[in-house]
PDB file of N, CA and C and ligand atoms in Angstrom:
ATOM      1  N   MET I  26       0.833  -1.179   0.038  1.00 64.00           N
ATOM      2  CA  MET I  26      -0.062   0.047   0.002  1.00 64.00           C
ATOM      3  C   MET I  26       0.897   1.217   0.043  1.00 64.00           C
ATOM      4  N   ARG I  27       0.523   2.206  -0.820  1.00 72.00           N
ATOM      5  CA  ARG I  27       1.260   3.380  -0.924  1.00 72.00           C
ATOM      6  C   ARG I  27       0.603   4.533  -0.215  1.00 72.00           C
ATOM      7  N   LEU I  28       1.433   5.204   0.680  1.00 76.00           N
ATOM      8  CA  LEU I  28       0.809   6.235   1.415  1.00 76.00           C
ATOM      9  C   LEU I  28       0.883   7.483   0.623  1.00 76.00           C
ATOM     10  N   ARG I  29      -0.287   8.178   0.627  1.00 79.00           N
ATOM     11  CA  ARG I  29      -0.280   9.502  -0.102  1.00 79.00           C
ATOM     12  C   ARG I  29       0.010  10.556   0.818  1.00 79.00           C
ATOM     13  N   ARG I  30       0.745  11.488   0.396  1.00 80.00           N
ATOM     14  CA  ARG I  30       1.089  12.662   1.147  1.00 80.00           C
ATOM     15  C   ARG I  30      -0.001  13.770   0.952  1.00 80.00           C
ATOM     16  N   ARG I  31      -0.433  14.169   2.135  1.00 80.00           N
ATOM     17  CA  ARG I  31      -1.505  15.283   2.083  1.00 80.00           C
ATOM     18  C   ARG I  31      -1.006  16.534   1.370  1.00 80.00           C
ATOM     19  N   LYS I  32      -1.840  16.998   0.596  1.00 80.00           N
ATOM     20  CA  LYS I  32      -1.344  18.435  -0.012  1.00 80.00           C
ATOM     21  C   LYS I  32      -1.288  19.473   1.058  1.00 80.00           C
ATOM     22  N   ALA I  33      -0.345  20.214   1.000  1.00 78.00           N
ATOM     23  CA  ALA I  33      -0.293  21.367   1.975  1.00 78.00           C
ATOM     24  C   ALA I  33      -1.352  22.349   1.520  1.00 78.00           C
ATOM     25  N   GLU I  34      -2.045  22.860   2.462  1.00 79.00           N
ATOM     26  CA  GLU I  34      -3.031  23.849   2.128  1.00 79.00           C
ATOM     27  C   GLU I  34      -2.283  25.241   1.860  1.00 79.00           C
ATOM     28  N   PRO I  35      -2.776  25.852   0.883  1.00 79.00           N
ATOM     29  CA  PRO I  35      -2.082  27.122   0.499  1.00 79.00           C
ATOM     30  C   PRO I  35      -2.334  28.180   1.600  1.00 79.00           C
ATOM     31  N   ARG I  36      -1.246  28.833   1.875  1.00 84.00           N
ATOM     32  CA  ARG I  36      -1.377  29.832   2.951  1.00 84.00           C
ATOM     33  C   ARG I  36      -2.179  30.994   2.398  1.00 84.00           C
ATOM     34  N   ARG I  37      -3.087  31.527   3.232  1.00 86.00           N
ATOM     35  CA  ARG I  37      -3.804  32.698   2.779  1.00 86.00           C
ATOM     36  C   ARG I  37      -3.075  33.907   3.153  1.00 86.00           C
ATOM     37  N   ALA I  38      -3.012  34.888   2.317  1.00 86.00           N
ATOM     38  CA  ALA I  38      -2.324  36.179   2.617  1.00 86.00           C
ATOM     39  C   ALA I  38      -3.149  36.921   3.601  1.00 86.00           C
ATOM     40  N   PRO I  39      -2.552  37.565   4.616  1.00 84.00           N
ATOM     41  CA  PRO I  39      -3.218  38.330   5.597  1.00 84.00           C
ATOM     42  C   PRO I  39      -4.047  39.393   4.861  1.00 84.00           C
ATOM     43  N   ARG I  40      -5.246  39.535   5.318  1.00 89.00           N
ATOM     44  CA  ARG I  40      -6.154  40.542   4.689  1.00 89.00           C
ATOM     45  C   ARG I  40      -5.966  41.841   5.322  1.00 89.00           C
ATOM     46  N   PRO I  41      -5.930  42.955   4.509  1.00 90.00           N
ATOM     47  CA  PRO I  41      -5.704  44.229   5.086  1.00 90.00           C
ATOM     48  C   PRO I  41      -6.864  44.772   5.878  1.00 90.00           C
ATOM     49  N   ASN I  42      -6.646  45.449   7.016  1.00 89.00           N
ATOM     50  CA  ASN I  42      -7.682  45.975   7.828  1.00 89.00           C
ATOM     51  C   ASN I  42      -8.173  47.367   7.229  1.00 89.00           C
ATOM     52  N   TYR I  43      -9.052  47.331   6.389  1.00 91.00           N
ATOM     53  CA  TYR I  43      -9.495  48.548   5.747  1.00 91.00           C
ATOM     54  C   TYR I  43      -9.983  49.657   6.710  1.00 91.00           C
ATOM     55  N   MET I  44     -10.510  49.250   7.811  1.00 88.00           N
ATOM     56  CA  MET I  44     -11.029  50.144   8.837  1.00 88.00           C
ATOM     57  C   MET I  44      -9.875  50.877   9.418  1.00 88.00           C
ATOM     58  N   ALA I  45      -8.834  50.138   9.783  1.00 88.00           N
ATOM     59  CA  ALA I  45      -7.663  50.789  10.434  1.00 88.00           C
ATOM     60  C   ALA I  45      -7.002  51.681   9.525  1.00 88.00           C
ATOM     61  N   ILE I  46      -7.020  51.285   8.147  1.00 91.00           N
ATOM     62  CA  ILE I  46      -6.333  52.061   7.245  1.00 91.00           C
ATOM     63  C   ILE I  46      -7.017  53.417   7.030  1.00 91.00           C
ATOM     64  N   ALA I  47      -8.420  53.397   7.037  1.00 91.00           N
ATOM     65  CA  ALA I  47      -9.223  54.621   6.859  1.00 91.00           C
ATOM     66  C   ALA I  47      -9.070  55.497   8.053  1.00 91.00           C
ATOM     67  N   VAL I  48      -8.925  54.935   9.283  1.00 85.00           N
ATOM     68  CA  VAL I  48      -8.821  55.788  10.463  1.00 85.00           C
ATOM     69  C   VAL I  48      -7.511  56.357  10.528  1.00 85.00           C
ATOM     70  N   LEU I  49      -6.400  55.616  10.001  1.00 87.00           N
ATOM     71  CA  LEU I  49      -5.141  56.150   9.947  1.00 87.00           C
ATOM     72  C   LEU I  49      -4.929  57.375   8.969  1.00 87.00           C
ATOM     73  N   GLU I  50      -5.724  57.170   7.805  1.00 92.00           N
ATOM     74  CA  GLU I  50      -5.813  58.184   6.817  1.00 92.00           C
ATOM     75  C   GLU I  50      -6.359  59.397   7.361  1.00 92.00           C
ATOM     76  N   HIS I  51      -7.407  59.304   8.165  1.00 90.00           N
ATOM     77  CA  HIS I  51      -8.023  60.482   8.756  1.00 90.00           C
ATOM     78  C   HIS I  51      -7.071  61.105   9.804  1.00 90.00           C
ATOM     79  N   ALA I  52      -6.368  60.318  10.578  1.00 84.00           N
ATOM     80  CA  ALA I  52      -5.437  60.902  11.632  1.00 84.00           C
ATOM     81  C   ALA I  52      -4.256  61.541  11.037  1.00 84.00           C
ATOM     82  N   LEU I  53      -3.730  60.905   9.930  1.00 88.00           N
ATOM     83  CA  LEU I  53      -2.457  61.420   9.443  1.00 88.00           C
ATOM     84  C   LEU I  53      -2.620  62.409   8.288  1.00 88.00           C
ATOM     85  N   PHE I  54      -3.637  62.326   7.499  1.00 93.00           N
ATOM     86  CA  PHE I  54      -3.842  63.118   6.264  1.00 93.00           C
ATOM     87  C   PHE I  54      -5.139  63.810   6.365  1.00 93.00           C
ATOM     88  N   GLY I  55      -5.976  63.714   7.361  1.00 92.00           N
ATOM     89  CA  GLY I  55      -7.247  64.327   7.316  1.00 92.00           C
ATOM     90  C   GLY I  55      -8.263  63.872   6.336  1.00 92.00           C
ATOM     91  N   ILE I  56      -8.190  62.738   5.735  1.00 94.00           N
ATOM     92  CA  ILE I  56      -9.045  62.311   4.752  1.00 94.00           C
ATOM     93  C   ILE I  56     -10.321  61.714   5.512  1.00 94.00           C
ATOM     94  N   GLN I  57     -11.450  62.264   5.103  1.00 92.00           N
ATOM     95  CA  GLN I  57     -12.697  61.840   5.813  1.00 92.00           C
ATOM     96  C   GLN I  57     -13.236  60.455   5.298  1.00 92.00           C
ATOM     97  N   PRO I  58     -13.483  59.487   6.091  1.00 91.00           N
ATOM     98  CA  PRO I  58     -14.134  58.250   5.639  1.00 91.00           C
ATOM     99  C   PRO I  58     -15.541  58.347   5.178  1.00 91.00           C
ATOM    100  N   GLU I  59     -16.020  57.352   4.367  1.00 93.00           N
ATOM    101  CA  GLU I  59     -17.440  57.442   3.929  1.00 93.00           C
ATOM    102  C   GLU I  59     -18.304  57.355   5.133  1.00 93.00           C
ATOM    103  N   PRO I  60     -19.396  58.215   5.018  1.00 93.00           N
ATOM    104  CA  PRO I  60     -20.310  58.248   6.212  1.00 93.00           C
ATOM    105  C   PRO I  60     -20.985  56.909   6.250  1.00 93.00           C
ATOM    106  N   GLY I  61     -21.306  56.364   7.499  1.00 93.00           N
ATOM    107  CA  GLY I  61     -21.978  55.132   7.786  1.00 93.00           C
ATOM    108  C   GLY I  61     -21.081  54.022   7.739  1.00 93.00           C
ATOM    109  N   THR I  62     -19.701  54.195   7.629  1.00 93.00           N
ATOM    110  CA  THR I  62     -18.815  53.049   7.696  1.00 93.00           C
ATOM    111  C   THR I  62     -18.330  52.842   9.202  1.00 93.00           C
ATOM    112  N   ALA I  63     -17.681  51.644   9.375  1.00 90.00           N
ATOM    113  CA  ALA I  63     -17.061  51.465  10.606  1.00 90.00           C
ATOM    114  C   ALA I  63     -15.975  52.533  10.960  1.00 90.00           C
ATOM    115  N   ALA I  64     -15.289  52.920   9.994  1.00 89.00           N
ATOM    116  CA  ALA I  64     -14.201  53.904  10.194  1.00 89.00           C
ATOM    117  C   ALA I  64     -14.811  55.248  10.665  1.00 89.00           C
ATOM    118  N   ALA I  65     -16.014  55.643   9.960  1.00 90.00           N
ATOM    119  CA  ALA I  65     -16.555  56.746  10.405  1.00 90.00           C
ATOM    120  C   ALA I  65     -17.071  56.772  11.850  1.00 90.00           C
ATOM    121  N   LEU I  66     -17.701  55.608  12.143  1.00 87.00           N
ATOM    122  CA  LEU I  66     -18.105  55.404  13.606  1.00 87.00           C
ATOM    123  C   LEU I  66     -16.901  55.376  14.657  1.00 87.00           C
ATOM    124  N   THR I  67     -15.872  54.806  14.228  1.00 82.00           N
ATOM    125  CA  THR I  67     -14.697  54.846  15.098  1.00 82.00           C
ATOM    126  C   THR I  67     -14.173  56.276  15.301  1.00 82.00           C
ATOM    127  N   ILE I  68     -14.186  57.082  14.264  1.00 82.00           N
ATOM    128  CA  ILE I  68     -13.659  58.437  14.417  1.00 82.00           C
ATOM    129  C   ILE I  68     -14.657  59.232  15.144  1.00 82.00           C
ATOM    130  N   ALA I  69     -15.950  58.888  15.011  1.00 83.00           N
ATOM    131  CA  ALA I  69     -16.941  59.592  15.911  1.00 83.00           C
ATOM    132  C   ALA I  69     -16.806  59.337  17.417  1.00 83.00           C
ATOM    133  N   LEU I  70     -16.519  58.048  17.659  1.00 78.00           N
ATOM    134  CA  LEU I  70     -16.402  57.640  19.007  1.00 78.00           C
ATOM    135  C   LEU I  70     -15.115  58.258  19.617  1.00 78.00           C
ATOM    136  N   ARG I  71     -14.115  58.551  18.823  1.00 74.00           N
ATOM    137  CA  ARG I  71     -12.907  59.280  19.295  1.00 74.00           C
ATOM    138  C   ARG I  71     -13.259  60.612  19.846  1.00 74.00           C
ATOM    139  N   GLN I  72     -14.193  61.227  19.324  1.00 69.00           N
ATOM    140  CA  GLN I  72     -14.592  62.568  19.775  1.00 69.00           C
ATOM    141  C   GLN I  72     -15.097  62.567  21.162  1.00 69.00           C
ATOM    142  N   VAL I  73     -15.643  61.483  21.633  1.00 71.00           N
ATOM    143  CA  VAL I  73     -16.018  61.365  22.920  1.00 71.00           C
ATOM    144  C   VAL I  73     -15.106  60.584  23.827  1.00 71.00           C
ATOM    145  N   GLY I  74     -13.948  60.242  23.316  1.00 66.00           N
ATOM    146  CA  GLY I  74     -12.968  59.572  24.085  1.00 66.00           C
ATOM    147  C   GLY I  74     -13.257  58.190  24.531  1.00 66.00           C
ATOM    148  N   ALA I  75     -13.995  57.427  23.740  1.00 66.00           N
ATOM    149  CA  ALA I  75     -14.403  56.094  24.059  1.00 66.00           C
ATOM    150  C   ALA I  75     -13.340  55.147  23.562  1.00 66.00           C
ATOM    151  N   CYS I  76     -12.587  54.578  24.398  1.00 74.00           N
ATOM    152  CA  CYS I  76     -11.454  53.615  23.944  1.00 74.00           C
ATOM    153  C   CYS I  76     -11.189  52.694  25.052  1.00 74.00           C
ATOM    154  N   MET I  77     -11.780  51.567  24.992  1.00 73.00           N
ATOM    155  CA  MET I  77     -11.646  50.575  26.132  1.00 73.00           C
ATOM    156  C   MET I  77     -10.263  49.929  26.091  1.00 73.00           C
ATOM    157  N   THR I  78      -9.846  49.486  24.941  1.00 80.00           N
ATOM    158  CA  THR I  78      -8.526  48.811  24.867  1.00 80.00           C
ATOM    159  C   THR I  78      -7.794  49.448  23.631  1.00 80.00           C
ATOM    160  N   HIS I  79      -6.674  50.086  23.881  1.00 85.00           N
ATOM    161  CA  HIS I  79      -6.000  50.825  22.781  1.00 85.00           C
ATOM    162  C   HIS I  79      -5.452  49.685  21.745  1.00 85.00           C
ATOM    163  N   ARG I  80      -5.559  50.144  20.528  1.00 85.00           N
ATOM    164  CA  ARG I  80      -5.020  49.216  19.468  1.00 85.00           C
ATOM    165  C   ARG I  80      -3.943  50.051  18.660  1.00 85.00           C
ATOM    166  N   PRO I  81      -2.766  49.962  19.159  1.00 90.00           N
ATOM    167  CA  PRO I  81      -1.669  50.778  18.619  1.00 90.00           C
ATOM    168  C   PRO I  81      -1.183  50.233  17.308  1.00 90.00           C
ATOM    169  N   VAL I  82      -0.918  51.107  16.418  1.00 90.00           N
ATOM    170  CA  VAL I  82      -0.220  50.817  15.050  1.00 90.00           C
ATOM    171  C   VAL I  82       1.011  51.668  15.065  1.00 90.00           C
ATOM    172  N   GLU I  83       2.053  50.981  14.821  1.00 90.00           N
ATOM    173  CA  GLU I  83       3.379  51.676  14.832  1.00 90.00           C
ATOM    174  C   GLU I  83       3.478  52.726  13.722  1.00 90.00           C
ATOM    175  N   THR I  84       3.969  53.888  14.125  1.00 88.00           N
ATOM    176  CA  THR I  84       4.134  54.929  13.091  1.00 88.00           C
ATOM    177  C   THR I  84       5.576  55.426  13.099  1.00 88.00           C
ATOM    178  N   THR I  85       6.477  54.592  13.613  1.00 87.00           N
ATOM    179  CA  THR I  85       7.787  54.973  13.773  1.00 87.00           C
ATOM    180  C   THR I  85       8.484  55.179  12.329  1.00 87.00           C
ATOM    181  N   THR I  86       9.228  56.216  12.211  1.00 85.00           N
ATOM    182  CA  THR I  86      10.117  56.389  11.009  1.00 85.00           C
ATOM    183  C   THR I  86      11.485  56.208  11.451  1.00 85.00           C
ATOM    184  N   LEU I  87      12.339  56.118  10.354  1.00 86.00           N
ATOM    185  CA  LEU I  87      13.820  55.893  10.751  1.00 86.00           C
ATOM    186  C   LEU I  87      14.386  56.946  11.573  1.00 86.00           C
ATOM    187  N   GLY I  88      15.040  56.506  12.632  1.00 86.00           N
ATOM    188  CA  GLY I  88      15.885  57.423  13.487  1.00 86.00           C
ATOM    189  C   GLY I  88      14.984  58.002  14.604  1.00 86.00           C
ATOM    190  N   GLN I  89      13.789  57.507  14.739  1.00 84.00           N
ATOM    191  CA  GLN I  89      12.855  57.895  15.776  1.00 84.00           C
ATOM    192  C   GLN I  89      12.831  56.877  16.867  1.00 84.00           C
ATOM    193  N   LEU I  90      12.351  57.342  18.094  1.00 86.00           N
ATOM    194  CA  LEU I  90      12.017  56.383  19.153  1.00 86.00           C
ATOM    195  C   LEU I  90      10.651  55.693  18.801  1.00 86.00           C
ATOM    196  N   PRO I  91      10.531  54.425  19.201  1.00 88.00           N
ATOM    197  CA  PRO I  91       9.207  53.712  18.758  1.00 88.00           C
ATOM    198  C   PRO I  91       7.995  54.509  19.150  1.00 88.00           C
ATOM    199  N   GLN I  92       7.193  54.943  18.189  1.00 91.00           N
ATOM    200  CA  GLN I  92       5.882  55.644  18.451  1.00 91.00           C
ATOM    201  C   GLN I  92       4.761  54.839  17.759  1.00 91.00           C
ATOM    202  N   ALA I  93       3.608  55.145  18.206  1.00 92.00           N
ATOM    203  CA  ALA I  93       2.405  54.449  17.703  1.00 92.00           C
ATOM    204  C   ALA I  93       1.232  55.319  17.809  1.00 92.00           C
ATOM    205  N   LEU I  94       0.201  55.064  17.055  1.00 89.00           N
ATOM    206  CA  LEU I  94      -1.091  55.771  17.120  1.00 89.00           C
ATOM    207  C   LEU I  94      -2.141  54.752  17.352  1.00 89.00           C
ATOM    208  N   CYS I  95      -3.012  55.067  18.296  1.00 86.00           N
ATOM    209  CA  CYS I  95      -4.078  54.143  18.568  1.00 86.00           C
ATOM    210  C   CYS I  95      -5.125  54.262  17.486  1.00 86.00           C
ATOM    211  N   THR I  96      -5.603  53.151  16.849  1.00 82.00           N
ATOM    212  CA  THR I  96      -6.451  53.291  15.725  1.00 82.00           C
ATOM    213  C   THR I  96      -7.904  53.469  16.180  1.00 82.00           C
ATOM    214  N   ARG I  97      -8.085  53.454  17.533  1.00 77.00           N
ATOM    215  CA  ARG I  97      -9.449  53.532  18.078  1.00 77.00           C
ATOM    216  C   ARG I  97      -9.636  54.981  18.616  1.00 77.00           C
ATOM    217  N   CYS I  98      -8.698  55.475  19.448  1.00 78.00           N
ATOM    218  CA  CYS I  98      -8.972  56.850  20.071  1.00 78.00           C
ATOM    219  C   CYS I  98      -7.993  57.881  19.409  1.00 78.00           C
ATOM    220  N   GLY I  99      -6.979  57.520  18.687  1.00 79.00           N
ATOM    221  CA  GLY I  99      -6.195  58.408  17.934  1.00 79.00           C
ATOM    222  C   GLY I  99      -5.130  59.054  18.822  1.00 79.00           C
ATOM    223  N   LYS I 100      -4.916  58.564  19.982  1.00 83.00           N
ATOM    224  CA  LYS I 100      -3.926  59.194  20.894  1.00 83.00           C
ATOM    225  C   LYS I 100      -2.515  58.574  20.570  1.00 83.00           C
ATOM    226  N   SER I 101      -1.564  59.387  20.744  1.00 88.00           N
ATOM    227  CA  SER I 101      -0.197  58.930  20.546  1.00 88.00           C
ATOM    228  C   SER I 101       0.337  58.043  21.622  1.00 88.00           C
ATOM    229  N   MET I 102       1.030  57.080  21.307  1.00 90.00           N
ATOM    230  CA  MET I 102       1.603  56.076  22.210  1.00 90.00           C
ATOM    231  C   MET I 102       3.055  55.951  21.996  1.00 90.00           C
ATOM    232  N   ILE I 103       3.771  55.649  23.107  1.00 91.00           N
ATOM    233  CA  ILE I 103       5.241  55.229  23.090  1.00 91.00           C
ATOM    234  C   ILE I 103       5.421  53.895  23.632  1.00 91.00           C
ATOM    235  N   GLN I 104       6.487  53.305  23.218  1.00 89.00           N
ATOM    236  CA  GLN I 104       6.880  51.936  23.623  1.00 89.00           C
ATOM    237  C   GLN I 104       7.755  52.022  24.928  1.00 89.00           C
ATOM    238  N   GLY I 105       7.188  51.316  25.968  1.00 85.00           N
ATOM    239  CA  GLY I 105       7.958  51.286  27.243  1.00 85.00           C
ATOM    240  C   GLY I 105       9.175  50.300  27.101  1.00 85.00           C
ATOM    241  N   ASP I 106       9.848  50.324  28.212  1.00 87.00           N
ATOM    242  CA  ASP I 106      11.104  49.490  28.262  1.00 87.00           C
ATOM    243  C   ASP I 106      10.752  48.015  28.227  1.00 87.00           C
ATOM    244  N   ASP I 107       9.525  47.577  28.664  1.00 90.00           N
ATOM    245  CA  ASP I 107       9.176  46.120  28.557  1.00 90.00           C
ATOM    246  C   ASP I 107       8.539  45.797  27.178  1.00 90.00           C
ATOM    247  N   GLY I 108       8.510  46.753  26.202  1.00 85.00           N
ATOM    248  CA  GLY I 108       7.927  46.480  24.854  1.00 85.00           C
ATOM    249  C   GLY I 108       6.447  46.662  24.888  1.00 85.00           C
ATOM    250  N   THR I 109       5.785  47.164  25.944  1.00 88.00           N
ATOM    251  CA  THR I 109       4.356  47.381  25.842  1.00 88.00           C
ATOM    252  C   THR I 109       4.116  48.845  25.430  1.00 88.00           C
ATOM    253  N   TRP I 110       2.990  49.200  24.845  1.00 89.00           N
ATOM    254  CA  TRP I 110       2.638  50.465  24.392  1.00 89.00           C
ATOM    255  C   TRP I 110       1.963  51.248  25.469  1.00 89.00           C
ATOM    256  N   GLU I 111       2.428  52.504  25.759  1.00 86.00           N
ATOM    257  CA  GLU I 111       1.832  53.305  26.809  1.00 86.00           C
ATOM    258  C   GLU I 111       1.434  54.670  26.139  1.00 86.00           C
ATOM    259  N   MET I 112       0.479  55.396  26.838  1.00 83.00           N
ATOM    260  CA  MET I 112       0.122  56.673  26.425  1.00 83.00           C
ATOM    261  C   MET I 112       1.268  57.595  26.429  1.00 83.00           C
ATOM    262  N   ALA I 113       1.438  58.464  25.397  1.00 80.00           N
ATOM    263  CA  ALA I 113       2.608  59.328  25.325  1.00 80.00           C
ATOM    264  C   ALA I 113       2.303  60.570  26.272  1.00 80.00           C
TER     265      ALA I 113
HETATM  266 ZN1   ZN D 203      -7.057  54.147  22.243  1.00 54.51          ZN
END
């Protein structure tokens, strides 16, 4: 009897987070998201400061200390000595 080797499942490419991209576009470039989208809601929630858990996205450029921007509340964050993100 000949054993068949299982075909390896093709790896799926990670899907881009369009909401996070739209929120960052608003924070960095002032581009308004389409009304009624999750990004528009997130930005509206920012106005009232509702952020239960920060979701930092690193915005560090070459030669800078590690910096991030929370995609939910838009606040600046810095990386602490233990590698966790803290409010700047
Ligand atoms: Zn936040």
